[in-house]
Amino acid sequence: MIKNKKYSVRVRVWIDETNGPFLGIGRIWLLEHIAETGSITNAAKEMKMSYRQAWQLVEDMNKQAEAPLVEKLLGGKGGGGARLTEAGQRAIKTFYSLEKKINDFVSKESSKIKF
Amino acid sequence: MIKNKKYSVRVRVWIDETNGPFLGIGRIWLLEHIAETGSITNAAKEMKMSYRQAWQLVEDMNKQAEAPLVEKLLGGKGGGGARLTEAGQRAIKTFYSLEKKINDFVSKESSKIKF
DNA sequence: TTTTAATATGCTTTTAAAAACATACCGATG
DNA sequence: CATCGGTATGTTTTTAAAAGCATATTAAAA
């Protein structure tokens, strides 16, 4: 019996630093939400993740990066907040550009595959 | 302060069928261990996973494939066993070949990235 | 026709990751 | 100088995936 199913290839991309994962799509989304909302707290809420988790991801990214991706503002008018640094904005662009190149290649290869 | 860290790009590859993931490196390893050991039971032991889990992965793969990748032998001398079909052996080769092409491309792109 | 060891499958228990909670700290500004 | 709401961080609770356990089923071969 021939089933004649449809297959597709999917890849997940990470940029690693010596001490482990540095950037993946999840962290990039977090950066984007921080940029949009102006704080880790609100970014976490929108992403339905705990503040603690979001905060730790930011810490980790900042430590692994050559220069911090997120700048944290303590105290002040609204209690503080967070925003992307230049490096943070570049990280997003670099990641997506890399991911796109890879995905383009993959879909080309994917169409060649016969299962 | 310049940290001058080392970054590398890593990808994980999946082949999906309409109803979800079909083949990833974990399932490929399982197929290889079944081929080596002649049974799901022993493959699971070597991989330190539960028999139940291994068995379910095999079920799922067989259902998603156009033709089963693993042939199960019930009863008989040693109680039974399992072995790869032609399709199963081809699946391993196809997956690795695809994965290699993608990884080659990725490492080329990876060296271009400046962080 | 009994033995055998693996497949097949429901049910319970472990376990590790995430979420949730609590609480101290911060500093601009009214 | 009190308020405010976000950051920072330790502790507890939830939860979902995996492992573990129990047991029925299977058919070749001794």
Coordinates of C-alpha atoms (C1' of nucleotides) in Angstrom, one line a residue:
Chain A
M1 CA 0.0 0.0 0.0
I2 CA 1.4 3.3 -1.0
K3 CA 0.8 6.2 1.4
N4 CA 2.2 9.0 -0.7
K5 CA 2.9 11.4 2.2
K6 CA 4.3 14.9 2.2
Y7 CA 7.6 15.5 3.9
S8 CA 9.4 18.8 4.7
V9 CA 12.8 19.6 6.3
R10 CA 13.0 21.9 9.2
V11 CA 16.0 23.3 11.0
R12 CA 16.6 25.1 14.3
V13 CA 19.5 27.5 14.5
W14 CA 21.6 28.4 17.5
I15 CA 24.7 30.5 17.9
D16 CA 26.8 29.1 20.6
E17 CA 29.5 30.6 22.7
T18 CA 32.3 28.6 24.5
N19 CA 30.1 28.2 27.6
G20 CA 27.0 27.0 25.8
P21 CA 24.1 28.3 23.8
F22 CA 24.2 32.1 23.2
L23 CA 21.3 32.9 20.9
G24 CA 18.4 30.9 19.6
I25 CA 15.0 32.0 18.2
G26 CA 13.5 32.0 21.7
R27 CA 16.0 34.4 23.0
I28 CA 15.6 36.6 19.9
W29 CA 11.9 36.8 20.5
L30 CA 12.6 37.8 24.1
L31 CA 14.9 40.6 22.9
E32 CA 12.2 41.8 20.5
H33 CA 9.6 41.9 23.2
I34 CA 11.9 43.8 25.5
A35 CA 12.4 46.3 22.7
E36 CA 8.7 46.6 22.2
T37 CA 7.6 46.8 25.8
G38 CA 10.5 48.6 27.5
S39 CA 10.9 46.0 30.3
I40 CA 11.7 42.4 31.1
T41 CA 8.5 42.2 33.2
N42 CA 6.2 43.1 30.3
A43 CA 8.1 41.1 27.8
A44 CA 7.8 38.1 30.0
K45 CA 4.0 38.7 30.4
E46 CA 3.5 38.9 26.7
M47 CA 5.5 35.8 26.2
K48 CA 3.6 34.0 29.0
M49 CA 6.9 33.1 30.7
S50 CA 7.9 33.8 34.2
Y51 CA 9.8 37.0 34.9
R52 CA 12.5 35.0 36.6
Q53 CA 13.1 32.9 33.5
A54 CA 13.2 35.9 31.3
W55 CA 15.5 37.7 33.6
Q56 CA 17.9 34.8 33.7
L57 CA 18.0 34.5 29.9
V58 CA 18.9 38.1 29.7
E59 CA 21.7 37.7 32.3
D60 CA 23.0 34.7 30.4
M61 CA 22.9 36.5 27.0
N62 CA 24.6 39.6 28.5
K63 CA 27.4 37.5 30.0
Q64 CA 28.0 35.5 26.8
A65 CA 28.0 38.5 24.5
E66 CA 31.1 40.6 23.9
A67 CA 29.0 43.6 25.0
P68 CA 25.7 43.4 26.8
L69 CA 22.6 43.1 24.6
V70 CA 20.2 44.5 27.1
E71 CA 20.6 47.5 29.3
K72 CA 18.8 47.4 32.6
L73 CA 17.5 50.6 34.2
L74 CA 17.2 50.4 38.0
G75 CA 14.7 52.5 40.0
G76 CA 13.5 55.9 38.7
K77 CA 10.2 57.1 37.4
G78 CA 8.5 53.9 36.5
G79 CA 10.6 51.7 38.7
G80 CA 13.0 51.1 35.9
G81 CA 13.0 49.0 32.8
A82 CA 15.2 47.5 30.1
R83 CA 16.1 48.3 26.6
L84 CA 18.3 46.9 23.8
T85 CA 21.8 48.2 23.3
E86 CA 23.3 48.7 19.9
A87 CA 24.7 45.2 20.2
G88 CA 21.3 43.9 21.1
Q89 CA 19.8 45.3 17.9
R90 CA 22.6 44.0 15.8
A91 CA 22.2 40.6 17.4
I92 CA 18.6 40.4 16.2
K93 CA 19.5 41.4 12.6
T94 CA 22.5 39.1 12.5
F95 CA 20.5 36.1 13.8
Y96 CA 17.7 36.6 11.3
S97 CA 20.0 37.1 8.4
L98 CA 21.9 33.9 9.2
E99 CA 18.6 32.0 9.8
K100 CA 17.2 33.2 6.5
K101 CA 20.3 32.1 4.5
I102 CA 20.2 28.7 6.2
N103 CA 16.5 28.3 5.6
D104 CA 16.8 29.3 2.0
F105 CA 19.5 26.7 1.5
V106 CA 17.4 24.1 3.3
S107 CA 14.3 24.6 1.3
K108 CA 16.3 24.2 -1.9
E109 CA 17.8 21.0 -0.6
S110 CA 14.5 19.9 0.8
S111 CA 12.8 19.9 -2.6
K112 CA 15.5 17.6 -3.9
I113 CA 14.9 14.9 -1.2
K114 CA 12.9 11.9 -2.3
F115 CA 11.3 9.8 0.4
Chain B
M1 CA 36.2 46.0 27.8
I2 CA 36.6 43.7 24.9
K3 CA 35.8 40.1 25.6
N4 CA 36.8 38.6 22.2
K5 CA 34.7 35.5 22.5
K6 CA 34.4 32.6 20.1
Y7 CA 31.0 31.9 18.5
S8 CA 29.8 29.0 16.4
V9 CA 26.6 28.2 14.6
R10 CA 24.8 24.9 15.2
V11 CA 21.7 23.6 13.6
R12 CA 19.4 20.7 14.4
V13 CA 17.6 19.0 11.5
W14 CA 14.2 17.4 11.4
I15 CA 12.2 15.8 8.6
D16 CA 8.5 16.4 9.3
E17 CA 5.5 14.7 8.0
T18 CA 2.0 16.3 7.9
N19 CA 1.2 15.0 11.4
G20 CA 4.4 16.2 13.0
P21 CA 8.0 15.3 13.4
F22 CA 9.0 12.2 11.4
L23 CA 12.8 11.9 11.7
G24 CA 15.4 13.7 13.9
I25 CA 18.9 12.6 15.0
G26 CA 17.5 10.9 18.1
R27 CA 15.2 8.7 16.1
I28 CA 18.0 7.9 13.7
W29 CA 20.2 6.8 16.6
L30 CA 17.4 4.5 17.7
L31 CA 17.2 3.0 14.3
E32 CA 20.9 2.4 14.3
H33 CA 20.8 0.7 17.7
I34 CA 17.9 -1.5 16.6
A35 CA 20.0 -2.5 13.6
E36 CA 23.0 -3.3 15.8
T37 CA 21.2 -5.1 18.6
G38 CA 18.3 -6.8 16.8
S39 CA 15.7 -5.7 19.2
I40 CA 13.9 -2.6 20.5
T41 CA 14.6 -3.9 24.1
N42 CA 18.3 -3.9 23.7
A43 CA 18.4 -0.7 21.7
A44 CA 16.5 1.0 24.5
K45 CA 18.9 -0.4 27.1
E46 CA 22.0 0.8 25.2
M47 CA 20.4 4.2 24.8
K48 CA 19.4 4.3 28.5
M49 CA 15.8 5.0 27.5
S50 CA 12.7 3.1 28.5
Y51 CA 11.5 0.3 26.3
R52 CA 8.1 1.9 26.2
Q53 CA 9.5 5.2 24.9
A54 CA 11.6 3.4 22.3
W55 CA 8.7 1.3 21.2
Q56 CA 6.4 4.3 20.8
L57 CA 9.0 6.1 18.7
V58 CA 9.2 3.1 16.4
E59 CA 5.4 3.0 16.2
D60 CA 5.3 6.7 15.3
M61 CA 8.0 6.4 12.7
N62 CA 6.4 3.4 11.1
K63 CA 3.0 5.2 10.9
Q64 CA 4.5 8.4 9.4
A65 CA 6.7 6.6 6.9
E66 CA 5.4 5.6 3.5
A67 CA 6.5 2.1 4.4
P68 CA 7.5 0.9 7.9
L69 CA 11.1 1.5 8.8
V70 CA 11.2 -1.2 11.5
E71 CA 9.9 -4.7 11.2
K72 CA 8.8 -6.4 14.4
L73 CA 9.1 -10.1 15.0
L74 CA 6.7 -11.6 17.5
G75 CA 7.3 -14.7 19.4
G76 CA 9.7 -17.4 18.2
K77 CA 13.0 -18.6 19.4
G78 CA 14.3 -15.7 21.3
G79 CA 10.9 -14.2 21.9
G80 CA 11.1 -12.1 18.9
G81 CA 13.0 -9.0 17.9
A82 CA 13.1 -6.1 15.5
R83 CA 15.1 -5.2 12.4
L84 CA 15.3 -2.4 9.9
T85 CA 13.5 -2.7 6.6
E86 CA 15.0 -1.5 3.3
A87 CA 13.1 1.8 3.9
G88 CA 14.6 2.0 7.4
Q89 CA 18.2 1.6 6.1
R90 CA 17.5 4.2 3.4
A91 CA 16.0 6.6 5.9
I92 CA 19.3 6.6 7.9
K93 CA 21.4 7.3 4.8
T94 CA 19.0 10.0 3.5
F95 CA 19.0 11.7 6.8
Y96 CA 22.7 11.8 7.3
S97 CA 23.3 12.9 3.7
L98 CA 20.9 15.8 4.2
E99 CA 22.3 16.7 7.5
K100 CA 25.8 16.7 6.1
K101 CA 24.9 19.0 3.2
I102 CA 23.2 21.4 5.7
N103 CA 26.1 21.3 8.1
D104 CA 28.6 22.0 5.4
F105 CA 26.7 25.0 4.3
V106 CA 26.3 26.2 7.8
S107 CA 30.0 26.0 8.7
K108 CA 30.7 28.0 5.5
E109 CA 28.2 30.7 6.5
S110 CA 29.3 30.4 10.1
S111 CA 32.9 31.5 9.3
K112 CA 31.5 34.6 7.6
I113 CA 29.6 35.8 10.7
K114 CA 31.2 38.6 12.7
F115 CA 29.9 39.2 16.2
Chain C
dT1 C1' 3.0 -28.6 24.5
dT2 C1' 6.1 -26.2 27.3
dT3 C1' 9.6 -22.8 27.3
dT4 C1' 11.4 -18.6 25.9
dA5 C1' 12.4 -13.7 25.5
dA6 C1' 10.6 -9.9 23.0
dT7 C1' 6.6 -7.2 21.7
dA8 C1' 2.5 -4.7 23.2
dT9 C1' 0.0 -1.8 26.4
dG10 C1' -2.3 0.1 30.6
dC11 C1' -1.2 2.3 35.1
dT12 C1' 1.8 4.4 38.6
dT13 C1' 5.9 6.8 40.1
dT14 C1' 10.1 9.8 39.4
dT15 C1' 12.2 13.7 38.0
dA16 C1' 13.7 17.9 36.2
dA17 C1' 12.3 22.2 34.3
dA18 C1' 9.3 25.9 34.6
dA19 C1' 6.2 28.6 37.1
dA20 C1' 4.8 30.9 41.0
dC21 C1' 5.6 33.2 45.2
dA22 C1' 7.9 36.2 48.5
dT23 C1' 10.7 40.0 49.4
dA24 C1' 14.6 43.2 49.3
dC25 C1' 16.6 46.8 46.4
dC26 C1' 16.9 50.6 43.4
dG27 C1' 16.7 55.7 42.1
dA28 C1' 14.1 59.4 39.4
dT29 C1' 10.5 62.5 40.5
dG30 C1' 6.5 64.7 42.7
Chain D
dC1 C1' 11.7 62.0 51.6
dA2 C1' 7.8 58.9 50.2
dT3 C1' 6.0 56.7 46.3
dC4 C1' 6.3 53.8 42.5
dG5 C1' 7.0 49.9 39.6
dG6 C1' 10.8 47.3 37.6
dT7 C1' 15.0 44.7 38.7
dA8 C1' 17.2 41.1 41.5
dT9 C1' 17.2 36.7 43.9
dG10 C1' 16.2 32.9 47.1
dT11 C1' 12.5 29.4 48.1
dT12 C1' 8.4 26.6 47.2
dT13 C1' 5.0 24.6 44.2
dT14 C1' 3.2 22.9 39.6
dT15 C1' 3.4 20.3 35.8
dA16 C1' 4.4 17.5 31.9
dA17 C1' 7.6 14.2 30.1
dA18 C1' 10.1 10.3 31.0
dA19 C1' 10.9 6.2 33.5
dG20 C1' 9.4 2.4 35.8
dC21 C1' 6.3 -1.4 36.8
dA22 C1' 3.0 -5.0 35.8
dT23 C1' 1.2 -8.2 32.8
dA24 C1' -0.9 -10.1 28.6
dT25 C1' 0.4 -11.8 24.0
dT26 C1' 3.0 -14.0 20.5
dA27 C1' 5.2 -18.0 17.6
dA28 C1' 9.4 -20.6 16.8
dA29 C1' 11.8 -24.4 18.5
dA30 C1' 13.2 -27.9 21.8

